[in-house]
Amino acid sequence: MTEHAVVIAGGGPTGMMLGAELALAKVDVAIVERRAGHELAASRSRGLLSRTIEVLDQRGVADRFLSEGQVVQVWGEFAGVQMGISDFPTRHNYVLALLQNHIERILAGWVDELPVTIYRGREVTGFAQDDTGVDVGLSDGESLRAEYLVGCDGGRSLIRKAAGIEFPGWDPSTSSLIAEVEMDGEPELGIRRDDEGIHALGPLDDGRVGVVVREEQLGLTGEPTLRDLSRLLVAVRGTDYGLRSATSISRFTDMSRQAASYREGRVLLAGDAAHVHTPMGGQGLGTGVQDAVNLGWKLAQVVKRTSPESLLDTYHAERHPVGARVVKTTMALTALAREDARIDALRDVIGDLLSIDDARKRVAARLSGLDIHYDLGAGHPLLGRRMPDLDLVTADGPLRVYTLLHDARPVLLNLGELGGFDITPWADRVQMIDATYTGRWELPVLGEVTAPTAVLIRPDGYVAWVGDLGHAELPDALMTWFGPPSGDPEEVRQ
């Protein structure tokens, strides 16, 4: 039996991101992926939203994606109103158009540079957990032993089902085909609505056409064919535009479900294994990647006995509300996509509201992930929110905040007087940086906030504490998130 500290079931974007996070923390991690390679038959996601790009920037790899994608300033819509964030206080105030097969290829290239073991062409077939770990069975008969198992194995997650975690939600009300095709004719690009939902044709980066078209009935289980796609296009557009081949055809519905718990003992869930919803709004891939970044450093600290196992409870506490909000937002988008007199009236009312700039910013921030706020208690508006990527001045020269997070280590950023706190007891885990910043402190939706004297930044880029270095709460915050000081005679309670 081969042993690893953590085994991840599923090597899609969520699984790869989690593997990278654990490897950066020097944790022995393995990914079990059923595909022999990272190639995708279909490009399900078509881009990266702002907060996800920021997360990749925090790890120093955003440029790899930016060099291949296309920046889109105005993207999608909500109730017929185009959503844009070009006026938001972030370096990445846009959407990056990039097909998922390219996203996965670039992620895989990064993961290959890190000490991550990957078992390809195999699946997890079952597991049994006990007080000290999890025995994981693979489809080739091999067994793995891990302290923790994380299910990143998609909406039909075997890990979630075998762990007995409930998956409540709503059954589908619509079903659609999504395809990447070649056509001889000149298709009429764009989105159309009818009383059943939307159908759309859009250009892909290699001359092919992306197609989304609704099906007439629910519950079909067979693999959709080129003939099915042609018939549906003729039904809604009057022609199939000379459809001649498809590189991919798959089905999706608006089924919306979320795991009741993201953890059962030594088994955790992330990505689509924890939440499924319609792809409308484009939030699925990014939500999974951000699940991974929230979980990775916490799981690493527990595995390394730096923090007690109770730290893992904050993963569910923080990410479950985010997932629930994504599910509700996509349900609203599905409802607003239909076309009848009542929905038209509702869309008009919401459209009028979104013409108010503050309302538009609030919805756009929600869709882009820039307004995520973890409830870490009362205090400065920064507490529990993403740290802005400020241009700092240090003794060694100019430095961006996100550069400090490339190694996935927490940062105590001192922007006041030098001295005042001895970081030595936590220096093996937390880097302390003295710097100055003279610009505005501005947050999405909230606007300008008071400049803090010091902030404690978690590895996922969220602010864990704001205050003065002399405050008594700082050691408590360091202990809460990053374990007791070195040399503390009291062992970490597991």
XYZ file of C-alpha atoms in Angstrom:
494
model
C 0.000 0.000 0.000
C 1.439 3.354 -1.088
C 1.128 6.143 1.457
C 0.557 9.883 0.926
C -0.453 12.635 3.304
C -3.364 13.657 1.063
C -5.052 11.893 -1.865
C -7.204 13.920 -4.256
C -9.820 12.133 -6.350
C -10.106 14.008 -9.638
C -7.558 15.945 -11.658
C -9.672 18.706 -13.153
C -9.051 22.386 -12.360
C -10.113 22.040 -8.709
C -8.037 18.919 -8.086
C -4.967 20.336 -9.812
C -5.207 23.627 -7.924
C -5.511 21.809 -4.617
C -2.564 19.599 -5.515
C -0.478 22.678 -6.290
C -1.470 24.375 -3.015
C -0.477 21.344 -0.953
C 2.784 20.897 -2.860
C 3.709 24.539 -2.225
C 3.172 23.813 1.476
C 5.530 20.807 1.163
C 2.816 18.229 1.775
C 3.034 14.795 0.112
C 0.001 14.877 -2.191
C -1.272 12.561 -4.924
C -3.994 13.057 -7.536
C -5.987 10.138 -8.966
C -7.339 11.025 -12.426
C -9.315 8.707 -14.689
C -8.072 10.373 -17.900
C -4.758 9.218 -19.319
C -3.889 12.847 -20.107
C -5.271 16.291 -19.372
C -6.970 16.630 -22.755
C -10.695 17.417 -22.706
C -13.216 16.196 -25.232
C -15.234 19.380 -24.641
C -14.423 22.884 -23.396
C -17.070 23.305 -20.735
C -15.838 26.562 -19.235
C -15.002 29.405 -21.579
C -13.070 31.788 -19.370
C -11.773 33.015 -16.045
C -13.481 35.648 -13.923
C -11.682 38.402 -12.069
C -11.196 36.881 -8.616
C -9.957 33.600 -10.089
C -7.378 35.514 -12.142
C -6.324 37.277 -8.932
C -5.894 33.910 -7.205
C -3.627 32.732 -10.009
C -1.757 36.038 -9.787
C -1.224 35.384 -6.068
C 0.671 32.250 -7.081
C 2.675 33.942 -9.828
C 1.136 32.026 -12.737
C -1.560 34.420 -14.034
C 0.650 35.531 -16.940
C 0.638 31.991 -18.320
C -3.119 32.259 -18.818
C -3.149 35.909 -19.860
C -0.672 35.199 -22.658
C -3.106 32.772 -24.289
C -6.505 34.266 -23.472
C -8.391 37.303 -24.694
C -9.344 40.127 -22.342
C -13.081 40.917 -22.461
C -14.201 44.122 -20.770
C -17.959 43.627 -21.081
C -19.168 40.107 -20.497
C -22.408 38.252 -20.068
C -25.594 39.834 -18.878
C -27.991 39.852 -15.971
C -31.635 40.557 -16.806
C -30.512 41.892 -20.178
C -27.982 44.316 -18.683
C -24.374 43.854 -19.795
C -22.060 43.304 -16.828
C -18.679 44.991 -16.813
C -16.132 45.721 -14.095
C -13.687 47.994 -15.901
C -14.152 50.585 -13.135
C -13.426 48.116 -10.305
C -10.313 48.550 -8.120
C -8.391 45.496 -9.283
C -5.573 44.861 -11.756
C -7.795 42.288 -13.425
C -11.006 44.225 -14.038
C -12.120 42.011 -16.916
C -12.938 38.465 -17.940
C -10.301 36.354 -19.654
C -11.826 34.403 -22.553
C -10.021 31.051 -22.611
C -11.469 27.595 -23.248
C -11.279 25.062 -20.456
C -9.058 22.675 -22.392
C -6.425 25.417 -22.490
C -7.010 26.310 -18.834
C -6.423 22.686 -17.847
C -3.367 22.359 -20.070
C -1.742 25.427 -18.526
C -2.635 24.307 -14.993
C -1.221 20.860 -15.716
C 2.033 22.408 -16.924
C 2.373 24.266 -13.621
C 1.511 21.199 -11.546
C 4.122 19.187 -13.450
C 6.748 21.600 -12.094
C 5.720 20.804 -8.512
C 6.203 17.634 -6.427
C 2.723 16.221 -7.071
C 2.242 12.494 -7.722
C -0.416 11.803 -10.376
C -2.011 8.375 -10.896
C -3.425 8.677 -14.424
C -5.824 6.325 -16.139
C -7.245 5.207 -12.795
C -10.249 5.999 -10.622
C -11.041 5.805 -6.947
C -13.462 2.903 -6.514
C -14.005 3.134 -2.771
C -12.479 4.036 0.559
C -12.628 3.279 4.257
C -11.635 5.812 6.895
C -10.561 5.252 10.476
C -9.193 7.387 13.299
C -5.786 7.870 11.683
C -6.405 7.907 7.947
C -8.193 6.687 4.837
C -7.609 3.541 2.771
C -8.330 4.359 -0.872
C -9.025 1.675 -3.467
C -8.150 2.265 -7.130
C -9.640 0.749 -10.284
C -6.429 -1.149 -11.095
C -6.511 -2.969 -7.761
C -3.861 -0.826 -6.093
C -4.527 0.735 -2.690
C -3.392 4.052 -1.266
C -3.252 5.192 2.335
C -3.708 8.870 3.206
C -4.384 11.010 6.229
C -7.076 12.829 4.246
C -9.031 12.202 1.044
C -10.509 15.089 -0.955
C -13.232 14.494 -3.521
C -12.754 16.738 -6.549
C -14.477 14.188 -8.754
C -17.344 16.198 -10.181
C -21.101 16.428 -9.810
C -21.597 12.661 -9.738
C -18.901 12.368 -7.064
C -18.308 8.822 -5.854
C -16.485 10.277 -2.848
C -19.513 12.317 -1.773
C -21.870 9.385 -2.190
C -19.610 6.886 -0.402
C -19.097 9.340 2.472
C -22.868 9.499 2.936
C -22.998 13.268 2.456
C -26.441 14.464 1.425
C -26.783 16.489 -1.784
C -30.036 18.450 -1.476
C -31.309 20.869 -4.070
C -33.524 21.179 -7.103
C -34.093 18.816 -10.020
C -33.566 20.145 -13.547
C -36.238 22.164 -15.308
C -34.343 22.583 -18.580
C -31.863 20.558 -20.596
C -29.521 21.831 -23.303
C -26.831 20.614 -25.637
C -23.488 22.396 -25.763
C -21.204 21.715 -28.701
C -18.153 22.875 -30.611
C -18.825 22.472 -34.312
C -17.804 23.220 -37.879
C -20.338 24.724 -40.283
C -20.262 25.363 -44.036
C -22.700 28.269 -43.843
C -22.471 31.643 -42.114
C -24.244 31.208 -38.782
C -26.174 34.060 -37.229
C -24.176 34.607 -34.059
C -25.683 35.758 -30.795
C -28.186 34.835 -28.114
C -31.914 34.327 -28.560
C -34.594 33.609 -25.967
C -37.899 31.811 -26.048
C -40.329 30.497 -23.438
C -38.037 27.562 -22.669
C -34.738 29.414 -22.294
C -31.861 30.577 -24.452
C -30.025 29.283 -27.495
C -26.788 30.791 -28.714
C -24.038 30.578 -31.312
C -20.656 32.173 -30.795
C -17.247 32.114 -32.489
C -14.398 30.058 -31.058
C -10.752 30.971 -31.439
C -9.992 28.486 -34.233
C -12.841 29.120 -36.661
C -15.225 26.664 -35.075
C -18.569 27.712 -33.597
C -19.793 27.189 -30.062
C -23.439 26.160 -29.870
C -25.893 26.038 -26.977
C -29.411 24.865 -27.821
C -32.201 23.630 -25.565
C -33.772 20.177 -25.790
C -37.516 19.642 -25.889
C -37.600 17.079 -23.081
C -35.863 16.310 -19.824
C -34.306 13.077 -18.664
C -32.584 11.946 -21.852
C -29.586 9.793 -20.960
C -28.113 8.676 -24.278
C -25.098 10.395 -25.759
C -26.283 13.289 -27.973
C -25.406 13.008 -31.664
C -24.713 15.383 -34.549
C -28.158 14.521 -35.897
C -29.778 15.529 -32.588
C -27.939 18.851 -32.665
C -28.934 19.532 -36.280
C -32.591 18.800 -35.537
C -32.644 21.141 -32.545
C -30.959 23.955 -34.472
C -33.490 23.667 -37.272
C -36.311 23.780 -34.703
C -35.165 27.029 -33.087
C -33.325 28.780 -35.961
C -34.906 27.295 -39.064
C -31.521 25.971 -40.287
C -28.457 24.136 -39.041
C -26.181 26.525 -40.997
C -24.500 23.697 -42.875
C -23.519 21.799 -39.733
C -21.038 19.128 -40.834
C -19.011 17.970 -37.845
C -18.612 18.413 -34.096
C -15.483 18.055 -32.022
C -17.654 17.766 -28.923
C -21.328 17.484 -27.990
C -22.525 17.157 -24.409
C -25.600 17.813 -22.317
C -26.150 20.056 -19.310
C -29.166 20.939 -17.207
C -30.051 23.566 -14.632
C -30.033 21.023 -11.785
C -28.899 22.871 -8.659
C -27.551 20.985 -5.660
C -25.083 21.551 -2.847
C -23.482 19.143 -0.403
C -24.967 19.476 3.078
C -21.439 19.324 4.479
C -18.066 19.822 2.822
C -16.459 17.435 5.300
C -17.172 14.032 6.802
C -14.341 13.015 9.117
C -11.179 12.708 7.040
C -13.027 13.119 3.750
C -13.593 16.559 2.208
C -15.265 17.855 -0.961
C -14.386 20.684 -3.337
C -15.554 21.970 -6.698
C -18.438 20.286 -8.510
C -18.394 17.448 -5.984
C -19.641 20.021 -3.472
C -21.950 22.100 -5.673
C -23.534 21.792 -9.116
C -25.533 24.330 -11.084
C -26.110 25.572 -14.602
C -23.013 27.003 -16.317
C -24.838 30.295 -16.887
C -22.738 33.082 -15.418
C -19.502 31.133 -15.859
C -18.844 30.758 -12.118
C -18.365 27.010 -11.770
C -14.668 26.541 -12.551
C -13.586 29.600 -10.579
C -15.639 28.636 -7.531
C -13.919 25.240 -7.487
C -10.455 26.758 -7.841
C -11.212 29.103 -4.957
C -12.502 26.169 -2.865
C -9.088 24.576 -3.397
C -7.166 27.699 -2.389
C -9.240 28.088 0.776
C -8.773 24.442 1.745
C -5.166 23.855 0.713
C -3.267 25.850 3.336
C -5.615 24.779 6.117
C -5.259 21.097 5.265
C -1.484 21.509 5.011
C -1.254 23.020 8.489
C -3.347 20.214 9.982
C -1.296 17.522 8.240
C 1.934 19.130 9.452
C 0.538 19.367 13.015
C 0.918 23.139 12.950
C -2.796 23.671 13.607
C -5.496 21.541 15.234
C -7.943 19.581 13.115
C -10.662 22.079 14.048
C -9.130 24.499 11.523
C -10.751 22.359 8.819
C -14.175 23.359 10.163
C -13.538 26.869 8.847
C -13.394 25.470 5.302
C -17.080 24.517 5.371
C -18.001 27.619 7.383
C -16.433 29.924 4.781
C -16.987 28.168 1.466
C -20.466 26.666 1.930
C -22.154 30.118 1.986
C -20.180 31.096 -1.124
C -21.339 27.956 -2.927
C -24.925 28.526 -1.813
C -24.862 32.038 -3.220
C -23.458 30.825 -6.555
C -26.245 28.239 -6.782
C -28.919 30.883 -6.122
C -27.390 33.317 -8.596
C -27.346 30.736 -11.378
C -30.938 29.761 -10.571
C -31.919 33.409 -11.004
C -30.038 33.586 -14.307
C -31.885 30.493 -15.532
C -35.270 31.971 -14.634
C -34.460 35.291 -16.317
C -33.322 33.517 -19.493
C -36.868 32.434 -20.330
C -39.182 34.465 -22.497
C -42.816 35.114 -21.570
C -44.806 38.163 -20.522
C -44.218 37.670 -16.790
C -40.494 37.023 -17.083
C -40.200 39.928 -19.521
C -41.807 42.197 -16.943
C -39.467 40.943 -14.215
C -36.443 41.398 -16.487
C -37.491 44.972 -17.214
C -37.839 45.797 -13.513
C -34.448 44.274 -12.659
C -32.911 45.980 -15.675
C -34.154 49.335 -14.412
C -32.623 48.646 -11.005
C -29.302 47.666 -12.562
C -29.181 50.983 -14.396
C -28.342 52.398 -10.953
C -24.553 52.239 -10.786
C -24.376 50.978 -7.193
C -26.755 48.136 -8.034
C -24.761 47.219 -11.144
C -21.545 47.155 -9.108
C -23.090 44.928 -6.460
C -24.258 42.317 -8.968
C -21.067 42.484 -11.031
C -18.975 42.035 -7.890
C -21.018 38.975 -6.986
C -20.601 37.407 -10.425
C -16.866 38.138 -10.533
C -16.196 36.916 -6.980
C -14.672 40.218 -5.893
C -17.156 40.812 -3.089
C -16.574 37.567 -1.146
C -16.601 38.295 2.571
C -15.824 35.616 5.148
C -17.408 36.333 8.516
C -14.391 36.801 10.785
C -16.166 39.120 13.205
C -16.563 42.863 13.528
C -13.785 45.276 12.708
C -12.168 47.065 9.782
C -13.955 46.600 6.407
C -10.905 44.668 5.135
C -11.420 41.887 7.685
C -12.492 38.711 5.898
C -12.166 40.283 2.444
C -9.579 39.905 -0.309
C -6.415 41.920 0.163
C -5.943 44.487 -2.633
C -2.819 44.024 -4.740
C -1.123 47.253 -3.678
C 2.135 48.661 -5.025
C 4.289 48.750 -1.897
C 7.615 50.411 -1.236
C 10.041 48.388 0.874
C 13.677 48.687 1.901
C 14.490 46.355 -1.005
C 12.505 48.384 -3.526
C 8.965 48.339 -4.983
C 6.900 45.209 -4.418
C 3.366 44.072 -5.196
C 1.340 42.499 -2.389
C 0.471 39.444 -4.491
C 4.154 38.783 -5.113
C 4.439 38.099 -1.372
C 1.896 35.266 -1.724
C 3.638 33.305 -4.493
C 4.811 30.619 -2.050
C 1.377 30.369 -0.371
C 2.729 31.654 2.947
C 0.874 34.097 5.239
C 2.110 37.675 5.483
C 2.076 40.146 8.357
C 2.274 43.460 6.524
C 3.392 46.397 8.656
C 2.581 49.787 7.158
C 3.302 51.830 10.286
C 6.301 52.465 12.494
C 9.097 49.895 12.476
C 9.245 47.510 15.404
C 6.403 46.995 17.819
C 6.021 43.236 17.327
C 8.385 40.273 17.479
C 7.428 37.773 14.785
C 10.163 35.318 15.821
C 7.815 32.730 17.445
C 5.916 32.448 14.131
C 8.786 33.235 11.734
C 8.884 29.638 10.469
C 5.333 30.094 9.123
C 4.601 33.816 8.749
C 6.695 36.361 6.874
C 6.696 39.901 8.238
C 7.159 42.733 5.757
C 7.725 46.405 6.591
C 6.485 48.665 3.805
C 4.818 51.940 2.954
C 1.850 52.671 0.736
C 0.581 56.146 -0.025
C -2.322 55.467 -2.391
C -6.022 55.003 -1.782
C -7.430 51.903 -0.115
C -10.446 50.984 -2.223
C -12.584 47.841 -2.173
C -15.140 46.689 -4.756
C -18.678 47.891 -3.892
C -17.587 49.375 -0.535
C -15.387 52.042 -2.081
C -12.620 53.836 -0.197
C -11.783 52.591 3.315
C -9.493 53.857 6.061
C -5.842 52.951 5.582
C -4.827 50.296 8.151
C -1.591 50.293 10.138
C -1.016 46.551 9.761
C -2.801 43.567 8.195
C -2.405 39.809 8.541
C -2.926 38.171 5.155
C -3.778 34.472 4.865
C -2.231 32.330 2.097
C -5.521 32.504 0.176
C -5.238 36.299 0.033
C -7.955 37.103 2.572
C -7.331 39.386 5.535
C -7.370 37.611 8.909
C -6.636 40.597 11.162
C -6.383 44.394 10.915
C -4.978 46.665 13.593
C -1.899 48.032 15.274
C 1.123 45.808 15.909
C 0.851 46.580 19.607
C -2.694 45.247 19.903
C -3.151 42.213 22.124
C -5.409 40.622 19.484
C -2.529 40.036 17.051
C -0.989 37.026 18.864
C -4.482 35.561 19.208
C -5.074 35.928 15.463
C -1.727 34.327 14.665
C -2.532 31.384 16.940
C -6.061 31.003 15.551
C -4.976 30.801 11.938
C -1.356 29.651 11.999
C -0.933 27.680 15.209
C 0.819 28.300 18.536
C 4.224 29.998 18.641
C 7.319 27.841 18.225
C 8.591 26.582 21.523
C 5.131 26.600 23.114
C 5.236 23.703 25.581
C 1.607 22.884 24.878
C 1.207 20.529 21.911
C -1.253 21.309 19.145
C -4.523 19.710 20.114
C -5.787 17.429 17.391
